[in-house]
Amino acid sequence: MALKIEDYNTNVRNTWCPGCGNFGIHMALKQALVDLKKTPSDIVLTFDIGCNGNGVDDIEGFRFKGLHGRSIPLAVGAHLANRKMTVISDIGDGGLLHEGVDHLIHAIRSNYDITLLIHNNQNFALTTGQATSTTKEEKPMYAFPDGKAEGSINIGELVLSLNPTFFARGYSGEPQQLADIIKEGIKHKGFSVIEIMQVCPTYTPESNHEWFKERIKETERKATISEAVKCVKDMDIIYTGVIYQNKNLLDYYSRLENRKGKKTELVNEVKNIDIKGILNIFE
Amino acid sequence: MKKRFAVKFTGQSGQGINTLGEILAKGIKNSGYNIFASREYPSIIKGGYAAYQIDFSDEEVLASSKYSHILASLAEEALHKYTPFVNPKGIIVHSLKDFQFSKEESKYIEENKIQVVHIDTKQIALDNKAPEIMANVVLLGYIWKLLDLDIKIIEKLLRKIFAKKNIDMDAEIRCLMAGYNIDKPKDFSIDKSQLKIKRNWNKSKVLTGNDAIGLGAISAGCRTYFGYPMTPSTTILEMLGNTYKETGMLVKQAESEITAAQLVMGSMYMGTRAFTATSGGGFDLMTETLSCAGMTETPFVVVLGQRSGSGTGVPTWTGAGDLNVALGAGHGEFPRCVIATSDVKDSYELIQKAFNIADVYQIPVIVLTEKQNAESMFNISNLSKPLKIERGLRSGKNRYEITESGISPRWIPESAKPTYLVNSDEHSEDGISTEDPQTITEMNEKRMRKLLTLRKELPEPVYYGPKDAETVFIGMGTTKNAVLDAVKETDKKIGYLHYQYIYPLKFEKILEIYEEGSRVILIENNQSGEFGNLVKRECNFEFPEKLLKFDSRPFFVEDILDFLEK
């Protein structure tokens, strides 16, 4: 039987607000997985805490809803144990840039072969609208009527400063394009960072679909990181698409000398291992 | 001390004390004696004072004596520090020109008839056309002379251990021989006549507790290790990293303990075996993951290598003050297992057991060790056979099915298998988040039932000593080692009840021993008697006597003997 989007649907009632950008993101994700002919049991999804994490109810697959900020290392642990599975890490801008920013930095330099979906709704929504590093400055937010006193982080700029092998940007209101981006990300052998600009009708209603539509513009892959940086810096026009890709760097696992040529995955190797050869060192 | 001797090699950090200490330890072992070696060193790379003490006998040795028969020193601070810990009629040998003992030290030396020998090791090295740095090998040669052992044994070992290093081997051997050829004082001897020499003992093993944990993990089919450096657990990373080609294990230094813990949880969830090791501060960072593993029922194994103190504490010294954090770490209520290791034999076995418990019960397992076990060298003939791997994997309708044992089906996530949701939110049997009060109660009860099931299946504590012991020490970890060594030095009838499985606690044996009328003493390397407090919490038994030590030093054999004399 041919794989259908419905195979990825669950019968659990979803809790997102009407008009939430997450609907578009999941539509795109399911489409991408179906197009890649991946069945739910081929997929491991790790979820963060926040509105993105509440999407765990909405999609089929092996899913692990973990802790705030920790979606990336959890996904990496799963990936290293069994590379036959397609591992996708799902996180919001808050968890990514605040609680777990160190994981992003080290995952980029390690180039693990997983895909990262960043739901950038520009606030901590599930805890009712606190500012994050991507919230517009001066915008009144929870407990801060005059806006945040801290500066902002441009996710694209941060990622591109770390010599990534894949950076893309999509938009929740363009699920077809986003599905194509996610497909490219999954196919990429390395750490694929996909920032998804997202509508949050409840806490950032001024950045609605109309606002995004005026600014979103599709772009082509850039040949160099510096060109890519120029492209993502400009927030008057929000460029989307696969902005940067480098296929020449090996992923982390492929660089492990002692795993080269091994046909099995770590998950297949749990058995008593003879230590006689090693014991001689201790005589 | 009747049947044991101790030699202490001291100097500054950075003077090769560890390398030479290890050669000396293995040399004595290869001469046919049981050894135990412990290291004392500062948390700095160069300077301070460091010591390597080797205790040897013809029986098993598990702990250090406080006093040594030979004190050798290459550095002033170390010599001052350790002079008060030389046995009567012992010998001090040092390489320090114009060294002055303090008044008190001189008095101690005189009163205890200790001999002092100065050797200009640097000059001897230079005279033998060797670089100054080889002065310590001259000292090694002289120690070997004092021990009156076969020079060929130490020469062979030196050649073997230095073979891979880019050094002038002939110069090393010249320095060794130069030291060995110095006459020893006529009236000094280590009287080994009472000690039987063990045959073929050169094939016995010398391992640290951390080596044993690493080897146990390999044996147990653990396929990945995620670490972050922190004394005294760092050498697990070293041991597994340096053997990764032989084992094929994926060994990774993570960016933080938080990451290391998450990587373990992710890998265990996927169905391989993984673990991490840290010390108190790193463990604190892992506690959110511990709690998450508890709620999601993901197997999790962490080695908590104890050093002493809160905060940064005394980073390179020993203690056993982290039982409370092992028992209480992590928010919310969830079942866990706490195991304590004491020496290489049980470290090797218990880490394997930890994986089985984690897998079968789907709970976090915390394996305690102490610097005194982690970094000390123990001598055993061989390791036991690997434990049978038990994983408890089975498929079912619901990942969190409510069962009588509390244990739900768990199957490895892989293609073509039924998918499931693992959820750190409270969830119903199918993993879906819930806020329903009845479901919340049932799921909490289900998880905690695993603790009852586990308690039934855990082994009883191990009793050492005669059935009619007058005095029984009760404790965990390396306190056992000091007591068992002390027992050999006294005619008193002493027992030790050794707890390896700390939690869930099997307390019945304690009550039994107490009711039989023995003098019962709690012994712990911490201030508040944490194990005693656990016993009190679990069965309302209050230890009538406590022997507690919390000066960052392990229990020495003399500590036990002095206590019994009081």
mmCIF file with all atom_site columns, N, CA and C in Angstrom, chain B residues 466-494:
data_model
loop_
_atom_site.group_PDB
_atom_site.id
_atom_site.type_symbol
_atom_site.label_atom_id
_atom_site.label_alt_id
_atom_site.label_comp_id
_atom_site.label_asym_id
_atom_site.label_entity_id
_atom_site.label_seq_id
_atom_site.pdbx_PDB_ins_code
_atom_site.Cartn_x
_atom_site.Cartn_y
_atom_site.Cartn_z
_atom_site.occupancy
_atom_site.B_iso_or_equiv
_atom_site.pdbx_formal_charge
_atom_site.auth_seq_id
_atom_site.auth_comp_id
_atom_site.auth_asym_id
_atom_site.auth_atom_id
_atom_site.pdbx_PDB_model_num
ATOM 1  N N  . PRO B 1 466 ? 33.747 -14.078 61.127 1.00 0.00 ? 466 PRO B N  1
ATOM 2  C CA . PRO B 1 466 ? 33.253 -15.267 61.810 1.00 0.00 ? 466 PRO B CA 1
ATOM 3  C C  . PRO B 1 466 ? 31.777 -15.111 62.195 1.00 0.00 ? 466 PRO B C  1
ATOM 4  N N  . LYS B 1 467 ? 31.117 -16.240 62.360 1.00 0.00 ? 467 LYS B N  1
ATOM 5  C CA . LYS B 1 467 ? 29.689 -16.217 62.724 1.00 0.00 ? 467 LYS B CA 1
ATOM 6  C C  . LYS B 1 467 ? 29.461 -15.595 64.090 1.00 0.00 ? 467 LYS B C  1
ATOM 7  N N  . ASP B 1 468 ? 30.457 -15.797 64.964 1.00 0.00 ? 468 ASP B N  1
ATOM 8  C CA . ASP B 1 468 ? 30.281 -15.311 66.333 1.00 0.00 ? 468 ASP B CA 1
ATOM 9  C C  . ASP B 1 468 ? 31.084 -14.029 66.578 1.00 0.00 ? 468 ASP B C  1
ATOM 10 N N  . ALA B 1 469 ? 31.087 -13.160 65.601 1.00 0.00 ? 469 ALA B N  1
ATOM 11 C CA . ALA B 1 469 ? 31.853 -11.915 65.742 1.00 0.00 ? 469 ALA B CA 1
ATOM 12 C C  . ALA B 1 469 ? 31.340 -11.107 66.924 1.00 0.00 ? 469 ALA B C  1
ATOM 13 N N  . GLU B 1 470 ? 32.299 -10.554 67.671 1.00 0.00 ? 470 GLU B N  1
ATOM 14 C CA . GLU B 1 470 ? 31.910 -9.691  68.800 1.00 0.00 ? 470 GLU B CA 1
ATOM 15 C C  . GLU B 1 470 ? 31.509 -8.313  68.281 1.00 0.00 ? 470 GLU B C  1
ATOM 16 N N  . THR B 1 471 ? 32.226 -7.908  67.237 1.00 0.00 ? 471 THR B N  1
ATOM 17 C CA . THR B 1 471 ? 32.004 -6.573  66.680 1.00 0.00 ? 471 THR B CA 1
ATOM 18 C C  . THR B 1 471 ? 31.745 -6.701  65.186 1.00 0.00 ? 471 THR B C  1
ATOM 19 N N  . VAL B 1 472 ? 30.695 -6.040  64.735 1.00 0.00 ? 472 VAL B N  1
ATOM 20 C CA . VAL B 1 472 ? 30.417 -6.049  63.291 1.00 0.00 ? 472 VAL B CA 1
ATOM 21 C C  . VAL B 1 472 ? 30.332 -4.612  62.781 1.00 0.00 ? 472 VAL B C  1
ATOM 22 N N  . PHE B 1 473 ? 31.212 -4.298  61.841 1.00 0.00 ? 473 PHE B N  1
ATOM 23 C CA . PHE B 1 473 ? 31.117 -3.007  61.152 1.00 0.00 ? 473 PHE B CA 1
ATOM 24 C C  . PHE B 1 473 ? 30.104 -3.157  60.021 1.00 0.00 ? 473 PHE B C  1
ATOM 25 N N  . ILE B 1 474 ? 29.351 -2.095  59.789 1.00 0.00 ? 474 ILE B N  1
ATOM 26 C CA . ILE B 1 474 ? 28.395 -2.126  58.683 1.00 0.00 ? 474 ILE B CA 1
ATOM 27 C C  . ILE B 1 474 ? 28.607 -0.878  57.833 1.00 0.00 ? 474 ILE B C  1
ATOM 28 N N  . GLY B 1 475 ? 28.728 -1.072  56.538 1.00 0.00 ? 475 GLY B N  1
ATOM 29 C CA . GLY B 1 475 ? 28.964 0.082   55.677 1.00 0.00 ? 475 GLY B CA 1
ATOM 30 C C  . GLY B 1 475 ? 28.931 -0.277  54.202 1.00 0.00 ? 475 GLY B C  1
ATOM 31 N N  . MET B 1 476 ? 29.445 0.647   53.426 1.00 0.00 ? 476 MET B N  1
ATOM 32 C CA . MET B 1 476 ? 29.450 0.485   51.967 1.00 0.00 ? 476 MET B CA 1
ATOM 33 C C  . MET B 1 476 ? 30.801 0.954   51.437 1.00 0.00 ? 476 MET B C  1
ATOM 34 N N  . GLY B 1 477 ? 31.104 0.595   50.218 1.00 0.00 ? 477 GLY B N  1
ATOM 35 C CA . GLY B 1 477 ? 32.297 1.104   49.534 1.00 0.00 ? 477 GLY B CA 1
ATOM 36 C C  . GLY B 1 477 ? 33.595 0.664   50.176 1.00 0.00 ? 477 GLY B C  1
ATOM 37 N N  . THR B 1 478 ? 34.593 1.547   50.126 1.00 0.00 ? 478 THR B N  1
ATOM 38 C CA . THR B 1 478 ? 35.955 1.147   50.489 1.00 0.00 ? 478 THR B CA 1
ATOM 39 C C  . THR B 1 478 ? 36.189 1.008   51.991 1.00 0.00 ? 478 THR B C  1
ATOM 40 N N  . THR B 1 479 ? 35.205 1.357   52.822 1.00 0.00 ? 479 THR B N  1
ATOM 41 C CA . THR B 1 479 ? 35.396 1.128   54.264 1.00 0.00 ? 479 THR B CA 1
ATOM 42 C C  . THR B 1 479 ? 35.619 -0.367  54.514 1.00 0.00 ? 479 THR B C  1
ATOM 43 N N  . LYS B 1 480 ? 34.991 -1.178  53.678 1.00 0.00 ? 480 LYS B N  1
ATOM 44 C CA . LYS B 1 480 ? 35.178 -2.631  53.775 1.00 0.00 ? 480 LYS B CA 1
ATOM 45 C C  . LYS B 1 480 ? 36.657 -3.001  53.697 1.00 0.00 ? 480 LYS B C  1
ATOM 46 N N  . ASN B 1 481 ? 37.371 -2.353  52.799 1.00 0.00 ? 481 ASN B N  1
ATOM 47 C CA . ASN B 1 481 ? 38.766 -2.720  52.535 1.00 0.00 ? 481 ASN B CA 1
ATOM 48 C C  . ASN B 1 481 ? 39.651 -2.499  53.759 1.00 0.00 ? 481 ASN B C  1
ATOM 49 N N  . ALA B 1 482 ? 39.451 -1.361  54.414 1.00 0.00 ? 482 ALA B N  1
ATOM 50 C CA . ALA B 1 482 ? 40.265 -1.066  55.593 1.00 0.00 ? 482 ALA B CA 1
ATOM 51 C C  . ALA B 1 482 ? 39.941 -2.051  56.720 1.00 0.00 ? 482 ALA B C  1
ATOM 52 N N  . VAL B 1 483 ? 38.655 -2.360  56.871 1.00 0.00 ? 483 VAL B N  1
ATOM 53 C CA . VAL B 1 483 ? 38.261 -3.294  57.943 1.00 0.00 ? 483 VAL B CA 1
ATOM 54 C C  . VAL B 1 483 ? 38.834 -4.686  57.658 1.00 0.00 ? 483 VAL B C  1
ATOM 55 N N  . LEU B 1 484 ? 38.688 -5.164  56.436 1.00 0.00 ? 484 LEU B N  1
ATOM 56 C CA . LEU B 1 484 ? 39.171 -6.518  56.138 1.00 0.00 ? 484 LEU B CA 1
ATOM 57 C C  . LEU B 1 484 ? 40.689 -6.625  56.303 1.00 0.00 ? 484 LEU B C  1
ATOM 58 N N  . ASP B 1 485 ? 41.404 -5.549  55.957 1.00 0.00 ? 485 ASP B N  1
ATOM 59 C CA . ASP B 1 485 ? 42.855 -5.566  56.159 1.00 0.00 ? 485 ASP B CA 1
ATOM 60 C C  . ASP B 1 485 ? 43.189 -5.517  57.657 1.00 0.00 ? 485 ASP B C  1
ATOM 61 N N  . ALA B 1 486 ? 42.418 -4.737  58.405 1.00 0.00 ? 486 ALA B N  1
ATOM 62 C CA . ALA B 1 486 ? 42.683 -4.610  59.843 1.00 0.00 ? 486 ALA B CA 1
ATOM 63 C C  . ALA B 1 486 ? 42.416 -5.915  60.578 1.00 0.00 ? 486 ALA B C  1
ATOM 64 N N  . VAL B 1 487 ? 41.401 -6.636  60.129 1.00 0.00 ? 487 VAL B N  1
ATOM 65 C CA . VAL B 1 487 ? 41.036 -7.904  60.769 1.00 0.00 ? 487 VAL B CA 1
ATOM 66 C C  . VAL B 1 487 ? 42.237 -8.852  60.833 1.00 0.00 ? 487 VAL B C  1
ATOM 67 N N  . LYS B 1 488 ? 43.085 -8.774  59.808 1.00 0.00 ? 488 LYS B N  1
ATOM 68 C CA . LYS B 1 488 ? 44.255 -9.666  59.759 1.00 0.00 ? 488 LYS B CA 1
ATOM 69 C C  . LYS B 1 488 ? 45.303 -9.297  60.804 1.00 0.00 ? 488 LYS B C  1
ATOM 70 N N  . GLU B 1 489 ? 45.184 -8.103  61.369 1.00 0.00 ? 489 GLU B N  1
ATOM 71 C CA . GLU B 1 489 ? 46.196 -7.621  62.304 1.00 0.00 ? 489 GLU B CA 1
ATOM 72 C C  . GLU B 1 489 ? 45.746 -7.729  63.759 1.00 0.00 ? 489 GLU B C  1
ATOM 73 N N  . THR B 1 490 ? 44.581 -8.323  63.987 1.00 0.00 ? 490 THR B N  1
ATOM 74 C CA . THR B 1 490 ? 44.080 -8.383  65.360 1.00 0.00 ? 490 THR B CA 1
ATOM 75 C C  . THR B 1 490 ? 43.511 -9.775  65.640 1.00 0.00 ? 490 THR B C  1
ATOM 76 N N  . ASP B 1 491 ? 43.509 -10.138 66.911 1.00 0.00 ? 491 ASP B N  1
ATOM 77 C CA . ASP B 1 491 ? 42.935 -11.439 67.284 1.00 0.00 ? 491 ASP B CA 1
ATOM 78 C C  . ASP B 1 491 ? 41.462 -11.320 67.612 1.00 0.00 ? 491 ASP B C  1
ATOM 79 N N  . LYS B 1 492 ? 40.977 -10.098 67.635 1.00 0.00 ? 492 LYS B N  1
ATOM 80 C CA . LYS B 1 492 ? 39.569 -9.888  67.964 1.00 0.00 ? 492 LYS B CA 1
ATOM 81 C C  . LYS B 1 492 ? 38.671 -10.475 66.877 1.00 0.00 ? 492 LYS B C  1
ATOM 82 N N  . LYS B 1 493 ? 37.476 -10.859 67.289 1.00 0.00 ? 493 LYS B N  1
ATOM 83 C CA . LYS B 1 493 ? 36.530 -11.425 66.317 1.00 0.00 ? 493 LYS B CA 1
ATOM 84 C C  . LYS B 1 493 ? 35.707 -10.298 65.694 1.00 0.00 ? 493 LYS B C  1
ATOM 85 N N  . ILE B 1 494 ? 36.101 -9.941  64.488 1.00 0.00 ? 494 ILE B N  1
ATOM 86 C CA . ILE B 1 494 ? 35.497 -8.792  63.821 1.00 0.00 ? 494 ILE B CA 1
ATOM 87 C C  . ILE B 1 494 ? 34.766 -9.239  62.553 1.00 0.00 ? 494 ILE B C  1
#
